[in-house]
PDB file as gemmi writes it, atoms N, CA and C in Angstrom:
CRYST1    1.000    1.000    1.000  90.00  90.00  90.00 P 1                      
ATOM      1  N   ARG A   1     -79.111 301.891  85.101  1.00  0.00           N  
ATOM      2  CA  ARG A   1     -80.111 300.891  84.778  1.00  0.00           C  
ATOM      3  C   ARG A   1     -80.839 301.263  83.486  1.00  0.00           C  
ATOM      4  N   ILE A   2     -81.213 302.520  83.353  1.00  0.00           N  
ATOM      5  CA  ILE A   2     -81.929 302.982  82.173  1.00  0.00           C  
ATOM      6  C   ILE A   2     -81.062 302.848  80.927  1.00  0.00           C  
ATOM      7  N   SER A   3     -79.823 303.238  81.048  1.00  0.00           N  
ATOM      8  CA  SER A   3     -78.909 303.180  79.904  1.00  0.00           C  
ATOM      9  C   SER A   3     -78.671 301.754  79.436  1.00  0.00           C  
ATOM     10  N   TYR A   4     -78.573 300.817  80.359  1.00  0.00           N  
ATOM     11  CA  TYR A   4     -78.365 299.427  79.981  1.00  0.00           C  
ATOM     12  C   TYR A   4     -79.570 298.859  79.244  1.00  0.00           C  
ATOM     13  N   ILE A   5     -80.756 299.226  79.678  1.00  0.00           N  
ATOM     14  CA  ILE A   5     -81.965 298.751  79.003  1.00  0.00           C  
ATOM     15  C   ILE A   5     -82.014 299.292  77.578  1.00  0.00           C  
ATOM     16  N   ILE A   6     -81.710 300.577  77.428  1.00  0.00           N  
ATOM     17  CA  ILE A   6     -81.723 301.187  76.092  1.00  0.00           C  
ATOM     18  C   ILE A   6     -80.637 300.570  75.218  1.00  0.00           C  
ATOM     19  N   ARG A   7     -79.448 300.384  75.778  1.00  0.00           N  
ATOM     20  CA  ARG A   7     -78.349 299.788  75.014  1.00  0.00           C  
ATOM     21  C   ARG A   7     -78.712 298.381  74.541  1.00  0.00           C  
ATOM     22  N   ASN A   8     -79.301 297.579  75.424  1.00  0.00           N  
ATOM     23  CA  ASN A   8     -79.668 296.220  75.060  1.00  0.00           C  
ATOM     24  C   ASN A   8     -80.757 296.186  73.992  1.00  0.00           C  
ATOM     25  N   LYS A   9     -81.628 297.181  73.977  1.00  0.00           N  
ATOM     26  CA  LYS A   9     -82.645 297.253  72.939  1.00  0.00           C  
ATOM     27  C   LYS A   9     -82.048 297.661  71.587  1.00  0.00           C  
ATOM     28  N   LEU A  10     -80.969 298.460  71.618  1.00  0.00           N  
ATOM     29  CA  LEU A  10     -80.348 298.941  70.385  1.00  0.00           C  
ATOM     30  C   LEU A  10     -79.351 297.942  69.794  1.00  0.00           C  
ATOM     31  N   LEU A  11     -78.807 297.050  70.595  1.00  0.00           N  
ATOM     32  CA  LEU A  11     -77.777 296.123  70.129  1.00  0.00           C  
ATOM     33  C   LEU A  11     -78.195 295.249  68.945  1.00  0.00           C  
ATOM     34  N   PRO A  12     -79.403 294.724  68.884  1.00  0.00           N  
ATOM     35  CA  PRO A  12     -79.755 293.894  67.715  1.00  0.00           C  
ATOM     36  C   PRO A  12     -79.708 294.652  66.386  1.00  0.00           C  
ATOM     37  N   TYR A  13     -79.775 295.976  66.426  1.00  0.00           N  
ATOM     38  CA  TYR A  13     -79.751 296.767  65.203  1.00  0.00           C  
ATOM     39  C   TYR A  13     -78.334 297.089  64.736  1.00  0.00           C  
ATOM     40  N   SER A  14     -77.321 296.761  65.540  1.00  0.00           N  
ATOM     41  CA  SER A  14     -75.943 297.027  65.143  1.00  0.00           C  
ATOM     42  C   SER A  14     -75.340 295.765  64.542  1.00  0.00           C  
ATOM     43  N   LYS A  15     -74.472 295.984  63.576  1.00  0.00           N  
ATOM     44  CA  LYS A  15     -73.798 294.867  62.923  1.00  0.00           C  
ATOM     45  C   LYS A  15     -72.297 295.096  63.025  1.00  0.00           C  
ATOM     46  N   ASN A  16     -71.585 294.124  63.528  1.00  0.00           N  
ATOM     47  CA  ASN A  16     -70.148 294.267  63.743  1.00  0.00           C  
ATOM     48  C   ASN A  16     -69.334 294.153  62.459  1.00  0.00           C  
ATOM     49  N   ASN A  17     -69.823 293.452  61.458  1.00  0.00           N  
ATOM     50  CA  ASN A  17     -69.028 293.225  60.270  1.00  0.00           C  
ATOM     51  C   ASN A  17     -69.146 294.337  59.229  1.00  0.00           C  
ATOM     52  N   GLU A  18     -70.034 295.289  59.422  1.00  0.00           N  
ATOM     53  CA  GLU A  18     -70.178 296.386  58.483  1.00  0.00           C  
ATOM     54  C   GLU A  18     -69.436 297.611  58.977  1.00  0.00           C  
ATOM     55  N   GLU A  19     -69.145 298.516  58.045  1.00  0.00           N  
ATOM     56  CA  GLU A  19     -68.463 299.741  58.438  1.00  0.00           C  
ATOM     57  C   GLU A  19     -69.415 300.621  59.247  1.00  0.00           C  
ATOM     58  N   LYS A  20     -68.836 301.425  60.113  1.00  0.00           N  
ATOM     59  CA  LYS A  20     -69.657 302.278  60.971  1.00  0.00           C  
ATOM     60  C   LYS A  20     -70.207 303.448  60.164  1.00  0.00           C  
ATOM     61  N   LEU A  21     -71.494 303.546  60.129  1.00  0.00           N  
ATOM     62  CA  LEU A  21     -72.145 304.623  59.410  1.00  0.00           C  
ATOM     63  C   LEU A  21     -72.785 305.639  60.351  1.00  0.00           C  
ATOM     64  N   LEU A  22     -73.086 305.209  61.564  1.00  0.00           N  
ATOM     65  CA  LEU A  22     -73.860 306.052  62.462  1.00  0.00           C  
ATOM     66  C   LEU A  22     -73.279 305.988  63.872  1.00  0.00           C  
ATOM     67  N   ASN A  23     -72.942 307.136  64.411  1.00  0.00           N  
ATOM     68  CA  ASN A  23     -72.492 307.229  65.800  1.00  0.00           C  
ATOM     69  C   ASN A  23     -73.615 307.833  66.622  1.00  0.00           C  
ATOM     70  N   LEU A  24     -73.928 307.179  67.734  1.00  0.00           N  
ATOM     71  CA  LEU A  24     -74.996 307.660  68.609  1.00  0.00           C  
ATOM     72  C   LEU A  24     -74.426 308.147  69.924  1.00  0.00           C  
ATOM     73  N   ASN A  25     -74.939 309.264  70.401  1.00  0.00           N  
ATOM     74  CA  ASN A  25     -74.630 309.774  71.726  1.00  0.00           C  
ATOM     75  C   ASN A  25     -75.975 310.034  72.397  1.00  0.00           C  
ATOM     76  N   ILE A  26     -76.263 309.256  73.439  1.00  0.00           N  
ATOM     77  CA  ILE A  26     -77.570 309.328  74.083  1.00  0.00           C  
ATOM     78  C   ILE A  26     -77.401 309.795  75.524  1.00  0.00           C  
ATOM     79  N   ASN A  27     -78.080 310.869  75.865  1.00  0.00           N  
ATOM     80  CA  ASN A  27     -78.100 311.376  77.239  1.00  0.00           C  
ATOM     81  C   ASN A  27     -79.519 311.225  77.774  1.00  0.00           C  
ATOM     82  N   VAL A  28     -79.627 310.535  78.906  1.00  0.00           N  
ATOM     83  CA  VAL A  28     -80.941 310.297  79.502  1.00  0.00           C  
ATOM     84  C   VAL A  28     -81.009 311.008  80.848  1.00  0.00           C  
ATOM     85  N   LYS A  29     -82.107 311.719  81.064  1.00  0.00           N  
ATOM     86  CA  LYS A  29     -82.319 312.424  82.324  1.00  0.00           C  
ATOM     87  C   LYS A  29     -83.612 311.910  82.949  1.00  0.00           C  
ATOM     88  N   LYS A  30     -83.544 311.587  84.240  1.00  0.00           N  
ATOM     89  CA  LYS A  30     -84.714 311.081  84.965  1.00  0.00           C  
ATOM     90  C   LYS A  30     -85.137 312.119  85.999  1.00  0.00           C  
ATOM     91  N   ASP A  31     -86.416 312.454  85.992  1.00  0.00           N  
ATOM     92  CA  ASP A  31     -86.975 313.369  86.983  1.00  0.00           C  
ATOM     93  C   ASP A  31     -88.066 312.639  87.753  1.00  0.00           C  
ATOM     94  N   LYS A  32     -88.034 312.783  89.065  1.00  0.00           N  
ATOM     95  CA  LYS A  32     -89.043 312.167  89.927  1.00  0.00           C  
ATOM     96  C   LYS A  32     -89.702 313.292  90.729  1.00  0.00           C  
ATOM     97  N   ILE A  33     -90.999 313.452  90.527  1.00  0.00           N  
ATOM     98  CA  ILE A  33     -91.703 314.519  91.232  1.00  0.00           C  
ATOM     99  C   ILE A  33     -92.918 313.929  91.947  1.00  0.00           C  
ATOM    100  N   ILE A  34     -93.376 314.649  92.947  1.00  0.00           N  
ATOM    101  CA  ILE A  34     -94.560 314.240  93.704  1.00  0.00           C  
ATOM    102  C   ILE A  34     -95.791 314.619  92.886  1.00  0.00           C  
ATOM    103  N   LYS A  35     -96.656 313.637  92.658  1.00  0.00           N  
ATOM    104  CA  LYS A  35     -97.850 313.891  91.854  1.00  0.00           C  
ATOM    105  C   LYS A  35     -99.080 314.136  92.722  1.00  0.00           C  
ATOM    106  N   GLU A  36     -99.233 313.333  93.798  1.00  0.00           N  
ATOM    107  CA  GLU A  36    -100.415 313.478  94.652  1.00  0.00           C  
ATOM    108  C   GLU A  36    -100.040 313.324  96.119  1.00  0.00           C  
ATOM    109  N   LYS A  37    -100.789 314.037  96.958  1.00  0.00           N  
ATOM    110  CA  LYS A  37    -100.700 313.879  98.414  1.00  0.00           C  
ATOM    111  C   LYS A  37    -102.116 313.698  98.937  1.00  0.00           C  
ATOM    112  N   ASN A  38    -102.215 313.004 100.072  1.00  0.00           N  
ATOM    113  CA  ASN A  38    -103.547 312.819 100.648  1.00  0.00           C  
ATOM    114  C   ASN A  38    -103.844 313.946 101.639  1.00  0.00           C  
ATOM    115  N   ILE A  39    -104.935 313.824 102.364  1.00  0.00           N  
ATOM    116  CA  ILE A  39    -105.374 314.860 103.294  1.00  0.00           C  
ATOM    117  C   ILE A  39    -104.418 315.044 104.470  1.00  0.00           C  
ATOM    118  N   LYS A  40    -103.675 313.969 104.801  1.00  0.00           N  
ATOM    119  CA  LYS A  40    -102.697 314.030 105.887  1.00  0.00           C  
ATOM    120  C   LYS A  40    -101.341 314.531 105.406  1.00  0.00           C  
ATOM    121  N   ASN A  41    -101.278 315.003 104.163  1.00  0.00           N  
ATOM    122  CA  ASN A  41    -100.067 315.507 103.544  1.00  0.00           C  
ATOM    123  C   ASN A  41     -99.018 314.410 103.340  1.00  0.00           C  
ATOM    124  N   GLU A  42     -99.484 313.180 103.191  1.00  0.00           N  
ATOM    125  CA  GLU A  42     -98.583 312.070 102.883  1.00  0.00           C  
ATOM    126  C   GLU A  42     -98.589 311.854 101.377  1.00  0.00           C  
ATOM    127  N   ILE A  43     -97.430 311.518 100.845  1.00  0.00           N  
ATOM    128  CA  ILE A  43     -97.309 311.299  99.409  1.00  0.00           C  
ATOM    129  C   ILE A  43     -97.977 309.973  99.046  1.00  0.00           C  
ATOM    130  N   THR A  44     -98.842 310.020  98.038  1.00  0.00           N  
ATOM    131  CA  THR A  44     -99.528 308.800  97.603  1.00  0.00           C  
ATOM    132  C   THR A  44     -99.135 308.386  96.189  1.00  0.00           C  
ATOM    133  N   LYS A  45     -98.590 309.316  95.402  1.00  0.00           N  
ATOM    134  CA  LYS A  45     -98.253 308.987  94.020  1.00  0.00           C  
ATOM    135  C   LYS A  45     -97.067 309.834  93.563  1.00  0.00           C  
ATOM    136  N   PHE A  46     -96.129 309.184  92.884  1.00  0.00           N  
ATOM    137  CA  PHE A  46     -94.991 309.863  92.279  1.00  0.00           C  
ATOM    138  C   PHE A  46     -95.113 309.800  90.769  1.00  0.00           C  
ATOM    139  N   GLU A  47     -94.498 310.762  90.090  1.00  0.00           N  
ATOM    140  CA  GLU A  47     -94.422 310.745  88.631  1.00  0.00           C  
ATOM    141  C   GLU A  47     -92.957 310.729  88.228  1.00  0.00           C  
ATOM    142  N   ILE A  48     -92.620 309.852  87.306  1.00  0.00           N  
ATOM    143  CA  ILE A  48     -91.259 309.764  86.783  1.00  0.00           C  
ATOM    144  C   ILE A  48     -91.308 310.114  85.304  1.00  0.00           C  
ATOM    145  N   SER A  49     -90.402 311.001  84.889  1.00  0.00           N  
ATOM    146  CA  SER A  49     -90.304 311.322  83.469  1.00  0.00           C  
ATOM    147  C   SER A  49     -88.867 311.094  83.016  1.00  0.00           C  
ATOM    148  N   LEU A  50     -88.740 310.471  81.875  1.00  0.00           N  
ATOM    149  CA  LEU A  50     -87.446 310.219  81.255  1.00  0.00           C  
ATOM    150  C   LEU A  50     -87.360 311.046  79.983  1.00  0.00           C  
ATOM    151  N   VAL A  51     -86.262 311.789  79.841  1.00  0.00           N  
ATOM    152  CA  VAL A  51     -86.031 312.591  78.644  1.00  0.00           C  
ATOM    153  C   VAL A  51     -84.698 312.152  78.053  1.00  0.00           C  
ATOM    154  N   ALA A  52     -84.735 311.706  76.810  1.00  0.00           N  
ATOM    155  CA  ALA A  52     -83.521 311.255  76.132  1.00  0.00           C  
ATOM    156  C   ALA A  52     -83.200 312.230  75.002  1.00  0.00           C  
ATOM    157  N   THR A  53     -81.964 312.713  74.998  1.00  0.00           N  
ATOM    158  CA  THR A  53     -81.465 313.529  73.911  1.00  0.00           C  
ATOM    159  C   THR A  53     -80.524 312.655  73.092  1.00  0.00           C  
ATOM    160  N   VAL A  54     -80.879 312.437  71.844  1.00  0.00           N  
ATOM    161  CA  VAL A  54     -80.116 311.551  70.976  1.00  0.00           C  
ATOM    162  C   VAL A  54     -79.411 312.394  69.915  1.00  0.00           C  
ATOM    163  N   GLU A  55     -78.084 312.289  69.893  1.00  0.00           N  
ATOM    164  CA  GLU A  55     -77.291 312.946  68.865  1.00  0.00           C  
ATOM    165  C   GLU A  55     -76.730 311.862  67.959  1.00  0.00           C  
ATOM    166  N   TYR A  56     -76.921 312.026  66.668  1.00  0.00           N  
ATOM    167  CA  TYR A  56     -76.378 311.048  65.734  1.00  0.00           C  
ATOM    168  C   TYR A  56     -75.596 311.769  64.646  1.00  0.00           C  
ATOM    169  N   ASN A  57     -74.560 311.103  64.176  1.00  0.00           N  
ATOM    170  CA  ASN A  57     -73.639 311.683  63.220  1.00  0.00           C  
ATOM    171  C   ASN A  57     -73.726 310.908  61.915  1.00  0.00           C  
ATOM    172  N   LEU A  58     -74.291 311.502  60.924  1.00  0.00           N  
ATOM    173  CA  LEU A  58     -74.357 310.916  59.597  1.00  0.00           C  
ATOM    174  C   LEU A  58     -74.274 312.067  58.603  1.00  0.00           C  
ATOM    175  N   ASN A  59     -73.069 312.329  58.117  1.00  0.00           N  
ATOM    176  CA  ASN A  59     -72.828 313.473  57.221  1.00  0.00           C  
ATOM    177  C   ASN A  59     -73.289 314.773  57.868  1.00  0.00           C  
ATOM    178  N   GLY A  60     -72.916 314.968  59.099  1.00  0.00           N  
ATOM    179  CA  GLY A  60     -73.318 316.151  59.849  1.00  0.00           C  
ATOM    180  C   GLY A  60     -74.050 315.748  61.115  1.00  0.00           C  
ATOM    181  N   ALA A  61     -73.897 316.554  62.138  1.00  0.00           N  
ATOM    182  CA  ALA A  61     -74.505 316.221  63.430  1.00  0.00           C  
ATOM    183  C   ALA A  61     -75.967 316.642  63.451  1.00  0.00           C  
ATOM    184  N   ARG A  62     -76.782 315.747  63.943  1.00  0.00           N  
ATOM    185  CA  ARG A  62     -78.211 316.018  64.115  1.00  0.00           C  
ATOM    186  C   ARG A  62     -78.625 315.490  65.483  1.00  0.00           C  
ATOM    187  N   LYS A  63     -79.715 316.029  66.002  1.00  0.00           N  
ATOM    188  CA  LYS A  63     -80.194 315.516  67.287  1.00  0.00           C  
ATOM    189  C   LYS A  63     -81.703 315.691  67.407  1.00  0.00           C  
ATOM    190  N   PHE A  64     -82.263 314.902  68.311  1.00  0.00           N  
ATOM    191  CA  PHE A  64     -83.682 314.994  68.618  1.00  0.00           C  
ATOM    192  C   PHE A  64     -83.889 314.557  70.058  1.00  0.00           C  
ATOM    193  N   GLN A  65     -85.075 314.871  70.580  1.00  0.00           N  
ATOM    194  CA  GLN A  65     -85.414 314.549  71.965  1.00  0.00           C  
ATOM    195  C   GLN A  65     -86.681 313.707  72.009  1.00  0.00           C  
ATOM    196  N   ILE A  66     -86.664 312.739  72.926  1.00  0.00           N  
ATOM    197  CA  ILE A  66     -87.835 311.895  73.152  1.00  0.00           C  
ATOM    198  C   ILE A  66     -88.080 311.860  74.655  1.00  0.00           C  
ATOM    199  N   SER A  67     -89.346 311.904  75.049  1.00  0.00           N  
ATOM    200  CA  SER A  67     -89.644 311.838  76.478  1.00  0.00           C  
ATOM    201  C   SER A  67     -90.807 310.875  76.720  1.00  0.00           C  
ATOM    202  N   GLU A  68     -90.762 310.259  77.868  1.00  0.00           N  
ATOM    203  CA  GLU A  68     -91.822 309.361  78.336  1.00  0.00           C  
ATOM    204  C   GLU A  68     -92.062 309.662  79.811  1.00  0.00           C  
ATOM    205  N   ALA A  69     -93.294 309.518  80.246  1.00  0.00           N  
ATOM    206  CA  ALA A  69     -93.628 309.778  81.646  1.00  0.00           C  
ATOM    207  C   ALA A  69     -94.652 308.757  82.127  1.00  0.00           C  
ATOM    208  N   GLY A  70     -94.627 308.512  83.423  1.00  0.00           N  
ATOM    209  CA  GLY A  70     -95.583 307.604  84.038  1.00  0.00           C  
ATOM    210  C   GLY A  70     -95.598 307.821  85.539  1.00  0.00           C  
ATOM    211  N   ASP A  71     -96.586 307.264  86.212  1.00  0.00           N  
ATOM    212  CA  ASP A  71     -96.653 307.428  87.657  1.00  0.00           C  
ATOM    213  C   ASP A  71     -96.868 306.076  88.327  1.00  0.00           C  
ATOM    214  N   TYR A  72     -96.518 306.040  89.603  1.00  0.00           N  
ATOM    215  CA  TYR A  72     -96.692 304.822  90.393  1.00  0.00           C  
ATOM    216  C   TYR A  72     -97.174 305.192  91.779  1.00  0.00           C  
ATOM    217  N   LEU A  73     -97.849 304.224  92.408  1.00  0.00           N  
ATOM    218  CA  LEU A  73     -98.423 304.440  93.735  1.00  0.00           C  
ATOM    219  C   LEU A  73     -97.405 304.146  94.822  1.00  0.00           C  
ATOM    220  N   VAL A  74     -97.514 304.869  95.920  1.00  0.00           N  
ATOM    221  CA  VAL A  74     -96.706 304.603  97.100  1.00  0.00           C  
ATOM    222  C   VAL A  74     -97.442 303.554  97.922  1.00  0.00           C  
ATOM    223  N   SER A  75     -96.740 302.486  98.258  1.00  0.00           N  
ATOM    224  CA  SER A  75     -97.334 301.388  99.004  1.00  0.00           C  
ATOM    225  C   SER A  75     -97.085 301.587 100.500  1.00  0.00           C  
ATOM    226  N   SER A  76     -97.750 300.788 101.303  1.00  0.00           N  
ATOM    227  CA  SER A  76     -97.543 300.867 102.754  1.00  0.00           C  
ATOM    228  C   SER A  76     -96.168 300.314 103.130  1.00  0.00           C  
ATOM    229  N   GLN A  77     -95.631 299.417 102.304  1.00  0.00           N  
ATOM    230  CA  GLN A  77     -94.287 298.875 102.549  1.00  0.00           C  
ATOM    231  C   GLN A  77     -93.311 299.555 101.602  1.00  0.00           C  
ATOM    232  N   TYR A  78     -92.185 299.988 102.159  1.00  0.00           N  
ATOM    233  CA  TYR A  78     -91.185 300.702 101.375  1.00  0.00           C  
ATOM    234  C   TYR A  78     -90.623 299.830 100.254  1.00  0.00           C  
ATOM    235  N   SER A  79     -90.418 298.557 100.532  1.00  0.00           N  
ATOM    236  CA  SER A  79     -89.864 297.663  99.511  1.00  0.00           C  
ATOM    237  C   SER A  79     -90.815 297.519  98.324  1.00  0.00           C  
ATOM    238  N   GLN A  80     -92.097 297.509  98.586  1.00  0.00           N  
ATOM    239  CA  GLN A  80     -93.079 297.431  97.497  1.00  0.00           C  
ATOM    240  C   GLN A  80     -93.084 298.718  96.681  1.00  0.00           C  
ATOM    241  N   THR A  81     -92.890 299.852  97.353  1.00  0.00           N  
ATOM    242  CA  THR A  81     -92.796 301.130  96.650  1.00  0.00           C  
ATOM    243  C   THR A  81     -91.597 301.134  95.711  1.00  0.00           C  
ATOM    244  N   LEU A  82     -90.458 300.626  96.198  1.00  0.00           N  
ATOM    245  CA  LEU A  82     -89.263 300.539  95.355  1.00  0.00           C  
ATOM    246  C   LEU A  82     -89.495 299.614  94.174  1.00  0.00           C  
ATOM    247  N   ASN A  83     -90.181 298.501  94.388  1.00  0.00           N  
ATOM    248  CA  ASN A  83     -90.498 297.586  93.287  1.00  0.00           C  
ATOM    249  C   ASN A  83     -91.398 298.257  92.252  1.00  0.00           C  
ATOM    250  N   ASN A  84     -92.370 299.029  92.720  1.00  0.00           N  
ATOM    251  CA  ASN A  84     -93.245 299.769  91.809  1.00  0.00           C  
ATOM    252  C   ASN A  84     -92.429 300.750  90.953  1.00  0.00           C  
ATOM    253  N   GLU A  85     -91.483 301.432  91.603  1.00  0.00           N  
ATOM    254  CA  GLU A  85     -90.641 302.392  90.887  1.00  0.00           C  
ATOM    255  C   GLU A  85     -89.762 301.682  89.859  1.00  0.00           C  
ATOM    256  N   LYS A  86     -89.150 300.562  90.238  1.00  0.00           N  
ATOM    257  CA  LYS A  86     -88.286 299.819  89.313  1.00  0.00           C  
ATOM    258  C   LYS A  86     -89.059 299.308  88.106  1.00  0.00           C  
ATOM    259  N   LYS A  87     -90.270 298.793  88.344  1.00  0.00           N  
ATOM    260  CA  LYS A  87     -91.095 298.298  87.242  1.00  0.00           C  
ATOM    261  C   LYS A  87     -91.444 299.422  86.271  1.00  0.00           C  
ATOM    262  N   LEU A  88     -91.795 300.587  86.819  1.00  0.00           N  
ATOM    263  CA  LEU A  88     -92.140 301.725  85.974  1.00  0.00           C  
ATOM    264  C   LEU A  88     -90.937 302.192  85.163  1.00  0.00           C  
ATOM    265  N   ILE A  89     -89.776 302.273  85.807  1.00  0.00           N  
ATOM    266  CA  ILE A  89     -88.569 302.709  85.110  1.00  0.00           C  
ATOM    267  C   ILE A  89     -88.226 301.735  83.985  1.00  0.00           C  
ATOM    268  N   LYS A  90     -88.357 300.452  84.229  1.00  0.00           N  
ATOM    269  CA  LYS A  90     -88.067 299.459  83.197  1.00  0.00           C  
ATOM    270  C   LYS A  90     -89.030 299.605  82.031  1.00  0.00           C  
ATOM    271  N   THR A  91     -90.308 299.755  82.326  1.00  0.00           N  
ATOM    272  CA  THR A  91     -91.309 299.906  81.279  1.00  0.00           C  
ATOM    273  C   THR A  91     -91.067 301.178  80.464  1.00  0.00           C  
ATOM    274  N   LEU A  92     -90.826 302.290  81.152  1.00  0.00           N  
ATOM    275  CA  LEU A  92     -90.593 303.551  80.460  1.00  0.00           C  
ATOM    276  C   LEU A  92     -89.328 303.483  79.606  1.00  0.00           C  
ATOM    277  N   SER A  93     -88.286 302.821  80.110  1.00  0.00           N  
ATOM    278  CA  SER A  93     -87.032 302.702  79.361  1.00  0.00           C  
ATOM    279  C   SER A  93     -87.232 301.897  78.086  1.00  0.00           C  
ATOM    280  N   GLU A  94     -87.998 300.825  78.178  1.00  0.00           N  
ATOM    281  CA  GLU A  94     -88.257 300.001  76.992  1.00  0.00           C  
ATOM    282  C   GLU A  94     -89.075 300.770  75.959  1.00  0.00           C  
ATOM    283  N   VAL A  95     -90.074 301.509  76.412  1.00  0.00           N  
ATOM    284  CA  VAL A  95     -90.888 302.310  75.489  1.00  0.00           C  
ATOM    285  C   VAL A  95     -90.036 303.412  74.867  1.00  0.00           C  
ATOM    286  N   LEU A  96     -89.170 304.020  75.665  1.00  0.00           N  
ATOM    287  CA  LEU A  96     -88.282 305.075  75.179  1.00  0.00           C  
ATOM    288  C   LEU A  96     -87.332 304.529  74.119  1.00  0.00           C  
ATOM    289  N   ALA A  97     -86.786 303.346  74.350  1.00  0.00           N  
ATOM    290  CA  ALA A  97     -85.870 302.734  73.386  1.00  0.00           C  
ATOM    291  C   ALA A  97     -86.598 302.410  72.083  1.00  0.00           C  
ATOM    292  N   GLU A  98     -87.802 301.881  72.173  1.00  0.00           N  
ATOM    293  CA  GLU A  98     -88.573 301.576  70.967  1.00  0.00           C  
ATOM    294  C   GLU A  98     -88.893 302.852  70.183  1.00  0.00           C  
ATOM    295  N   SER A  99     -89.264 303.910  70.885  1.00  0.00           N  
ATOM    296  CA  SER A  99     -89.538 305.190  70.231  1.00  0.00           C  
ATOM    297  C   SER A  99     -88.286 305.736  69.569  1.00  0.00           C  
ATOM    298  N   MET A 100     -87.160 305.575  70.237  1.00  0.00           N  
ATOM    299  CA  MET A 100     -85.879 306.043  69.715  1.00  0.00           C  
ATOM    300  C   MET A 100     -85.530 305.298  68.418  1.00  0.00           C  
ATOM    301  N   ILE A 101     -85.728 303.990  68.413  1.00  0.00           N  
ATOM    302  CA  ILE A 101     -85.437 303.180  67.230  1.00  0.00           C  
ATOM    303  C   ILE A 101     -86.333 303.604  66.068  1.00  0.00           C  
ATOM    304  N   GLU A 102     -87.623 303.772  66.340  1.00  0.00           N  
ATOM    305  CA  GLU A 102     -88.552 304.189  65.292  1.00  0.00           C  
ATOM    306  C   GLU A 102     -88.188 305.557  64.732  1.00  0.00           C  
ATOM    307  N   GLU A 103     -87.831 306.485  65.602  1.00  0.00           N  
ATOM    308  CA  GLU A 103     -87.456 307.827  65.176  1.00  0.00           C  
ATOM    309  C   GLU A 103     -86.184 307.812  64.332  1.00  0.00           C  
ATOM    310  N   LEU A 104     -85.195 307.015  64.748  1.00  0.00           N  
ATOM    311  CA  LEU A 104     -83.947 306.906  63.982  1.00  0.00           C  
ATOM    312  C   LEU A 104     -84.201 306.293  62.602  1.00  0.00           C  
ATOM    313  N   ILE A 105     -85.007 305.257  62.559  1.00  0.00           N  
ATOM    314  CA  ILE A 105     -85.310 304.621  61.275  1.00  0.00           C  
ATOM    315  C   ILE A 105     -86.022 305.610  60.367  1.00  0.00           C  
ATOM    316  N   GLN A 106     -86.962 306.348  60.919  1.00  0.00           N  
ATOM    317  CA  GLN A 106     -87.701 307.326  60.114  1.00  0.00           C  
ATOM    318  C   GLN A 106     -86.764 308.426  59.600  1.00  0.00           C  
ATOM    319  N   LYS A 107     -85.900 308.958  60.472  1.00  0.00           N  
ATOM    320  CA  LYS A 107     -85.006 310.036  60.066  1.00  0.00           C  
ATOM    321  C   LYS A 107     -83.958 309.564  59.065  1.00  0.00           C  
ATOM    322  N   LEU A 108     -83.477 308.325  59.217  1.00  0.00           N  
ATOM    323  CA  LEU A 108     -82.468 307.822  58.295  1.00  0.00           C  
ATOM    324  C   LEU A 108     -83.077 307.447  56.947  1.00  0.00           C  
ATOM    325  N   ASN A 109     -84.335 307.045  56.927  1.00  0.00           N  
ATOM    326  CA  ASN A 109     -84.989 306.740  55.657  1.00  0.00           C  
ATOM    327  C   ASN A 109     -85.311 308.003  54.879  1.00  0.00           C  
ATOM    328  N   ASP A 110     -85.450 309.130  55.577  1.00  0.00           N  
ATOM    329  CA  ASP A 110     -85.711 310.390  54.902  1.00  0.00           C  
ATOM    330  C   ASP A 110     -84.486 310.888  54.135  1.00  0.00           C  
ATOM    331  N   LEU A 111     -83.305 310.453  54.575  1.00  0.00           N  
ATOM    332  CA  LEU A 111     -82.074 310.891  53.906  1.00  0.00           C  
ATOM    333  C   LEU A 111     -81.898 310.103  52.677  1.00  0.00           C  
TER     334      LEU A 111                                                      
END                                                                             
């Protein structure tokens, strides 16, 4: 799911009729950890962090890392908890893709 969101954000920047100048290899890792528990030792909040390692090839291999993190509340209904998690993952993926695009543009303009 995360990879598809990032890919869809990057697609408008690619052009099919031009020669390939830049090859991207993106590895995304998702970590989900418990952030808070209540007095009854029940989980009340989770934290999700996404770390993307981007390798690009333009006259030599280069790479950089971008990370985003956020948390969501555990609801009384499991389905609502899953919806909270999906919304957070979508938001974090979109922010990660935008950061990735900005970083690539900045690094390529420096060359």
